[in-house]
CSV table of C-alpha atoms in Angstrom, one decimal:
chain,number,residue,atom,x,y,z
S,1,MET,CA,-9.3,29.5,35.3
S,2,SER,CA,-8.0,28.3,32.0
S,3,HIS,CA,-9.5,29.4,28.7
S,4,THR,CA,-9.1,28.2,25.2
S,5,SER,CA,-11.0,28.7,21.9
S,6,ALA,CA,-11.1,27.3,18.4
S,7,GLN,CA,-12.5,28.6,15.2
S,8,SER,CA,-13.4,26.4,12.2
S,9,HIS,CA,-15.9,26.6,9.3
S,10,GLY,CA,-17.0,30.0,10.5
S,11,LEU,CA,-17.9,28.7,14.0
S,12,ARG,CA,-16.1,29.8,17.2
S,13,TYR,CA,-15.8,27.4,20.2
S,14,SER,CA,-14.9,28.7,23.6
S,15,ILE,CA,-13.9,26.4,26.4
S,16,THR,CA,-13.4,27.5,30.0
S,17,MET,CA,-12.1,25.1,32.6
S,18,PRO,CA,-11.9,25.7,36.4
S,19,GLY,CA,-8.6,25.5,38.2
S,20,ASN,CA,-5.4,24.2,36.7
S,21,SER,CA,-7.0,22.3,33.8
S,22,LYS,CA,-5.0,23.2,30.7
S,23,LEU,CA,-4.4,19.6,29.8
S,24,GLN,CA,-8.1,18.8,30.0
S,25,ALA,CA,-8.9,21.9,27.9
S,26,ALA,CA,-6.4,20.9,25.3
S,27,LEU,CA,-7.8,17.3,25.1
S,28,LEU,CA,-11.3,18.7,24.7
S,29,LEU,CA,-10.2,21.0,22.0
S,30,VAL,CA,-8.6,18.2,20.1
S,31,THR,CA,-11.8,16.2,20.4
S,32,VAL,CA,-13.9,19.1,19.1
S,33,LEU,CA,-11.7,19.7,16.1
S,34,ALA,CA,-11.5,16.0,15.3
S,35,ALA,CA,-15.3,15.7,15.3
S,36,MET,CA,-15.6,18.7,13.0
S,37,HIS,CA,-12.9,17.2,10.7
S,38,SER,CA,-14.8,13.9,10.6
S,39,ALA,CA,-18.1,15.7,9.9
S,40,SER,CA,-16.4,17.6,7.0
S,41,PHE,CA,-15.2,14.5,5.4
S,42,ALA,CA,-18.5,12.7,5.9
S,43,ALA,CA,-20.2,15.6,4.0
S,44,GLN,CA,-17.6,15.4,1.2
S,45,GLU,CA,-18.1,11.6,0.9
S,46,GLU,CA,-21.9,11.9,0.7
S,47,LYS,CA,-21.5,14.7,-1.9
S,48,LEU,CA,-19.1,12.5,-4.0
S,49,LYS,CA,-21.5,9.6,-3.7
S,50,GLN,CA,-24.4,11.7,-5.1
S,51,ILE,CA,-22.2,13.0,-8.0
S,52,LEU,CA,-21.1,9.5,-9.0
S,53,GLN,CA,-24.6,8.1,-8.7
S,54,GLU,CA,-25.8,10.7,-11.1
S,55,LYS,CA,-23.0,10.2,-13.5
S,56,ILE,CA,-23.2,6.4,-13.4
S,57,PRO,CA,-26.8,5.6,-12.6
S,58,GLU,CA,-26.5,1.9,-13.5
S,59,LEU,CA,-24.3,1.4,-10.5
S,60,LYS,CA,-25.6,0.9,-7.0
S,61,ILE,CA,-23.1,2.9,-5.0
S,62,GLU,CA,-23.1,1.5,-1.5
S,63,GLY,CA,-20.5,3.6,0.1
S,64,VAL,CA,-17.7,6.2,-0.3
S,65,ARG,CA,-14.8,6.8,2.1
S,66,GLU,CA,-11.2,8.0,2.1
S,67,SER,CA,-8.6,5.7,0.5
S,68,PRO,CA,-5.0,5.2,1.9
S,69,ILE,CA,-3.9,7.7,-0.8
S,70,ILE,CA,-4.5,11.4,0.0
S,71,GLY,CA,-7.1,13.0,-2.4
S,72,LEU,CA,-8.4,9.6,-3.6
S,73,TYR,CA,-11.6,8.1,-2.4
S,74,GLU,CA,-12.7,4.5,-2.3
S,75,VAL,CA,-16.0,3.7,-3.8
S,76,VAL,CA,-17.9,0.5,-3.2
S,77,ALA,CA,-20.5,-0.2,-5.9
S,78,ASN,CA,-22.2,-3.5,-6.8
S,79,SER,CA,-20.0,-5.1,-4.2
S,80,ARG,CA,-16.9,-4.0,-6.2
S,81,VAL,CA,-14.2,-1.5,-5.3
S,82,PHE,CA,-12.9,1.4,-7.4
S,83,TYR,CA,-11.5,4.8,-6.8
S,84,SER,CA,-12.4,8.4,-7.6
S,85,ASP,CA,-11.0,11.9,-7.2
S,86,GLN,CA,-12.8,14.3,-4.8
S,87,MET,CA,-15.1,15.8,-7.5
S,88,GLY,CA,-15.9,12.6,-9.3
S,89,ARG,CA,-14.2,13.7,-12.5
S,90,HIS,CA,-12.1,10.6,-12.9
S,91,VAL,CA,-12.4,7.1,-11.7
S,92,ILE,CA,-9.6,4.5,-11.3
S,93,ILE,CA,-10.2,0.8,-11.6
S,94,GLY,CA,-7.3,-1.2,-10.3
S,95,ASN,CA,-5.4,-2.3,-7.2
S,96,ILE,CA,-3.7,-0.3,-4.5
S,97,ILE,CA,-0.6,-2.2,-3.2
S,98,ASN,CA,1.2,-1.3,0.0
S,99,ALA,CA,4.8,-1.0,-1.1
S,100,THR,CA,6.2,-1.8,2.3
S,101,THR,CA,4.1,-4.9,3.2
S,102,GLN,CA,3.2,-5.9,-0.5
S,103,GLN,CA,-0.4,-6.3,0.6
S,104,ASN,CA,-3.1,-5.8,-2.0
S,105,LEU,CA,-5.3,-3.3,-0.1
S,106,THR,CA,-8.0,-3.4,-2.8
S,107,GLU,CA,-8.2,-7.1,-2.7
S,108,ASN,CA,-8.3,-7.1,1.1
S,109,ARG,CA,-11.1,-4.6,1.0
S,110,PHE,CA,-13.0,-6.6,-1.6
S,111,ASN,CA,-12.8,-9.7,0.6
S,112,GLU,CA,-14.0,-7.7,3.6
S,113,ILE,CA,-17.1,-6.4,2.0
S,114,ASN,CA,-17.9,-9.7,0.3
S,115,ARG,CA,-17.4,-12.0,3.3
S,116,ILE,CA,-20.4,-14.3,3.9
S,117,ALA,CA,-21.7,-16.5,6.7
S,118,ILE,CA,-20.8,-19.8,5.1
S,119,SER,CA,-23.2,-21.7,7.5
S,120,ASP,CA,-26.1,-19.9,5.9
S,121,LEU,CA,-25.6,-21.6,2.5
S,122,PRO,CA,-28.1,-24.2,1.3
S,123,PHE,CA,-25.8,-27.3,1.8
S,124,GLN,CA,-28.7,-29.6,0.9
S,125,HIS,CA,-28.3,-28.6,-2.8
S,126,ALA,CA,-24.6,-29.1,-2.9
S,127,ILE,CA,-22.3,-31.9,-3.8
S,128,LYS,CA,-20.6,-33.0,-0.6
S,129,ILE,CA,-17.1,-34.3,-0.5
S,130,LYS,CA,-15.4,-35.1,2.8
S,131,ASN,CA,-11.6,-35.4,3.5
S,132,GLY,CA,-10.5,-36.8,6.8
S,133,ASN,CA,-12.4,-35.5,9.8
S,134,GLY,CA,-14.0,-32.8,7.7
S,135,LYS,CA,-13.6,-30.0,10.2
S,136,ARG,CA,-12.7,-27.3,7.6
S,137,ILE,CA,-15.9,-26.2,5.8
S,138,ILE,CA,-15.3,-25.0,2.3
S,139,ALA,CA,-17.9,-24.0,-0.3
S,140,THR,CA,-17.0,-23.6,-4.0
S,141,PHE,CA,-19.1,-22.6,-7.0
S,142,PHE,CA,-18.4,-24.6,-10.2
S,143,ASP,CA,-19.9,-24.6,-13.7
S,144,PRO,CA,-19.8,-28.1,-15.4
S,145,ASN,CA,-18.4,-26.4,-18.5
S,146,CYS,CA,-15.8,-24.4,-16.7
S,147,SER,CA,-12.3,-25.7,-17.6
S,148,PHE,CA,-10.7,-24.1,-14.5
S,149,CYS,CA,-13.3,-25.7,-12.3
S,150,LYS,CA,-12.4,-29.1,-13.7
S,151,LYS,CA,-8.7,-28.4,-13.2
S,152,MET,CA,-9.4,-27.2,-9.6
S,153,SER,CA,-11.7,-30.1,-8.6
S,154,PRO,CA,-8.9,-32.6,-7.9
S,155,GLU,CA,-7.1,-30.0,-5.9
S,156,LEU,CA,-9.9,-30.0,-3.4
S,157,ASP,CA,-9.0,-33.6,-2.5
S,158,LYS,CA,-5.6,-32.3,-1.4
S,159,VAL,CA,-7.1,-30.2,1.4
S,160,PRO,CA,-6.8,-32.2,4.6
S,161,ASN,CA,-9.7,-32.6,7.1
S,162,ALA,CA,-12.1,-30.7,5.0
S,163,THR,CA,-15.8,-30.9,4.0
S,164,ILE,CA,-16.2,-29.4,0.5
S,165,TYR,CA,-19.6,-28.3,-0.7
S,166,ILE,CA,-19.7,-27.9,-4.5
S,167,PHE,CA,-22.5,-25.6,-5.7
S,168,LEU,CA,-23.2,-26.0,-9.4
S,169,GLN,CA,-23.5,-22.6,-11.0
S,170,ALA,CA,-25.0,-23.3,-14.5
S,171,THR,CA,-24.3,-20.0,-16.2
S,172,LEU,CA,-21.5,-20.5,-18.8
S,173,SER,CA,-23.4,-22.1,-21.6
S,174,PRO,CA,-27.0,-23.3,-22.5
S,175,ASP,CA,-26.3,-26.9,-21.7
S,176,SER,CA,-24.8,-26.1,-18.3
S,177,VAL,CA,-28.2,-26.4,-16.8
S,178,ALA,CA,-28.8,-29.9,-18.4
S,179,LYS,CA,-25.4,-31.2,-17.2
S,180,SER,CA,-26.0,-29.8,-13.7
S,181,GLU,CA,-29.4,-31.5,-13.5
S,182,MET,CA,-27.9,-34.8,-14.6
S,183,ILE,CA,-25.2,-34.6,-11.9
S,184,LEU,CA,-27.4,-33.5,-9.0
S,185,CYS,CA,-30.1,-36.0,-9.9
S,186,SER,CA,-27.8,-39.0,-10.2
S,187,ASP,CA,-27.8,-41.8,-7.6
S,188,ASN,CA,-24.4,-40.6,-6.4
S,189,PRO,CA,-23.8,-36.9,-7.2
S,190,PRO,CA,-20.2,-36.8,-5.9
S,191,LEU,CA,-19.3,-39.8,-8.0
S,192,ALA,CA,-21.2,-38.3,-11.0
S,193,TRP,CA,-19.2,-35.0,-10.6
S,194,LYS,CA,-15.9,-36.8,-10.5
S,195,GLN,CA,-16.7,-38.9,-13.5
S,196,TRP,CA,-17.6,-35.8,-15.4
S,197,VAL,CA,-14.3,-34.1,-14.4
S,198,GLN,CA,-12.2,-37.2,-15.2
S,199,ARG,CA,-14.0,-38.7,-18.2
S,200,GLY,CA,-16.2,-35.9,-19.5
S,201,LYS,CA,-19.2,-38.3,-19.3
S,202,ILE,CA,-22.4,-38.2,-17.2
S,203,ALA,CA,-24.7,-41.2,-16.9
S,204,ALA,CA,-28.3,-40.5,-17.9
S,205,ARG,CA,-30.5,-39.9,-14.8
S,206,ARG,CA,-33.0,-42.5,-13.9
S,207,THR,CA,-35.6,-40.3,-12.3
S,208,PRO,CA,-37.1,-36.9,-13.3
S,209,CYS,CA,-35.2,-34.0,-12.0
S,210,GLN,CA,-36.6,-30.6,-10.9
S,211,SER,CA,-34.8,-27.7,-12.6
S,212,ALA,CA,-36.1,-25.5,-9.7
S,213,VAL,CA,-33.0,-26.4,-7.7
S,214,ILE,CA,-30.6,-25.3,-10.5
S,215,GLN,CA,-32.5,-22.0,-10.9
S,216,GLU,CA,-32.3,-21.5,-7.1
S,217,LEU,CA,-28.5,-22.0,-7.2
S,218,ILE,CA,-28.2,-19.5,-10.1
S,219,SER,CA,-30.2,-17.0,-8.0
S,220,LEU,CA,-27.9,-17.7,-5.0
S,221,GLY,CA,-24.9,-16.9,-7.2
S,222,LYS,CA,-26.4,-13.6,-8.1
S,223,LYS,CA,-27.2,-12.8,-4.5
S,224,LEU,CA,-23.6,-13.5,-3.6
S,225,ASN,CA,-22.3,-11.4,-6.5
S,226,ILE,CA,-20.5,-14.3,-8.1
S,227,LYS,CA,-19.2,-13.0,-11.4
S,228,GLY,CA,-17.4,-16.2,-12.6
S,229,THR,CA,-16.4,-19.7,-11.7
S,230,PRO,CA,-14.6,-21.1,-9.8
S,231,THR,CA,-15.4,-18.9,-6.8
S,232,THR,CA,-14.6,-20.4,-3.4
S,233,PHE,CA,-15.5,-19.4,0.2
S,234,LEU,CA,-13.2,-20.3,3.0
S,235,PRO,CA,-14.4,-21.3,6.5
S,236,SER,CA,-14.1,-17.7,7.6
S,237,GLY,CA,-16.5,-16.6,4.8
S,238,GLU,CA,-13.6,-15.0,2.8
S,239,ARG,CA,-14.0,-15.2,-0.9
S,240,VAL,CA,-11.3,-16.5,-3.4
S,241,GLU,CA,-12.0,-15.9,-7.1
S,242,GLY,CA,-10.5,-18.1,-9.7
S,243,PHE,CA,-8.4,-21.2,-9.6
S,244,ILE,CA,-6.5,-22.0,-6.4
S,245,SER,CA,-4.4,-25.0,-5.7
S,246,GLY,CA,-5.1,-27.4,-2.8
S,247,LYS,CA,-1.8,-26.4,-1.2
S,248,ASP,CA,-2.5,-22.6,-1.4
S,249,LEU,CA,-6.1,-23.2,-0.2
S,250,THR,CA,-4.8,-25.1,2.8
S,251,THR,CA,-2.3,-22.3,3.5
S,252,ARG,CA,-5.0,-19.6,3.3
S,253,ILE,CA,-7.2,-21.5,5.8
S,254,ASP,CA,-4.3,-22.2,8.2
S,255,GLN,CA,-3.4,-18.5,8.3
S,256,MET,CA,-6.8,-17.4,9.5
């Protein structure tokens, strides 16, 4: 008979295996200790979550887990990522970069938790632009008064074989709503949008327009945690915040 035991957190485990089973006993011991280790960290993570929630009640803390840096914990709150020490005494807002691969681990994690099912978006309320066969589906959120949105709009024409859905997010200034209504209610919304980008003019709409659609799009932006424009979603549902060129956008899609 082979016999082994382990003691952790005040509990003693005894494992007796028949015959010549030392390897099996060792493997079982490793499994038991790993489970106990995992349970210990889970308890620490839940404790830290409670501490931070009490200290920062305005945040909706969705999860806490170990970060790649020993002693530092990743905190997801309001769909954002920041870091905290074990006791919640200090928080760090910033990016963790893998020095070997140069990967931005914080950005990767943000994209992971904010990924969406792009097919679930209300395309009927979007401005549709098709390039080539249109097989790449891209959704982007623009405000008519956003200078970077106007700069990025022509870049979308450079993405080959793509269908681009532009959702107007009228949040930057009071007249963003009026401009969005005039564009969406025009006889040709894609043309109206391009004229606005190129000339800064929008033809007066011929028929009354329901502002309910604009408010619905604003609510959609809040639901998707869109903090600013432009915000773009790739075919995979991955989010890209801020201006991105057509070339870089194509590269990101092709790397999926």
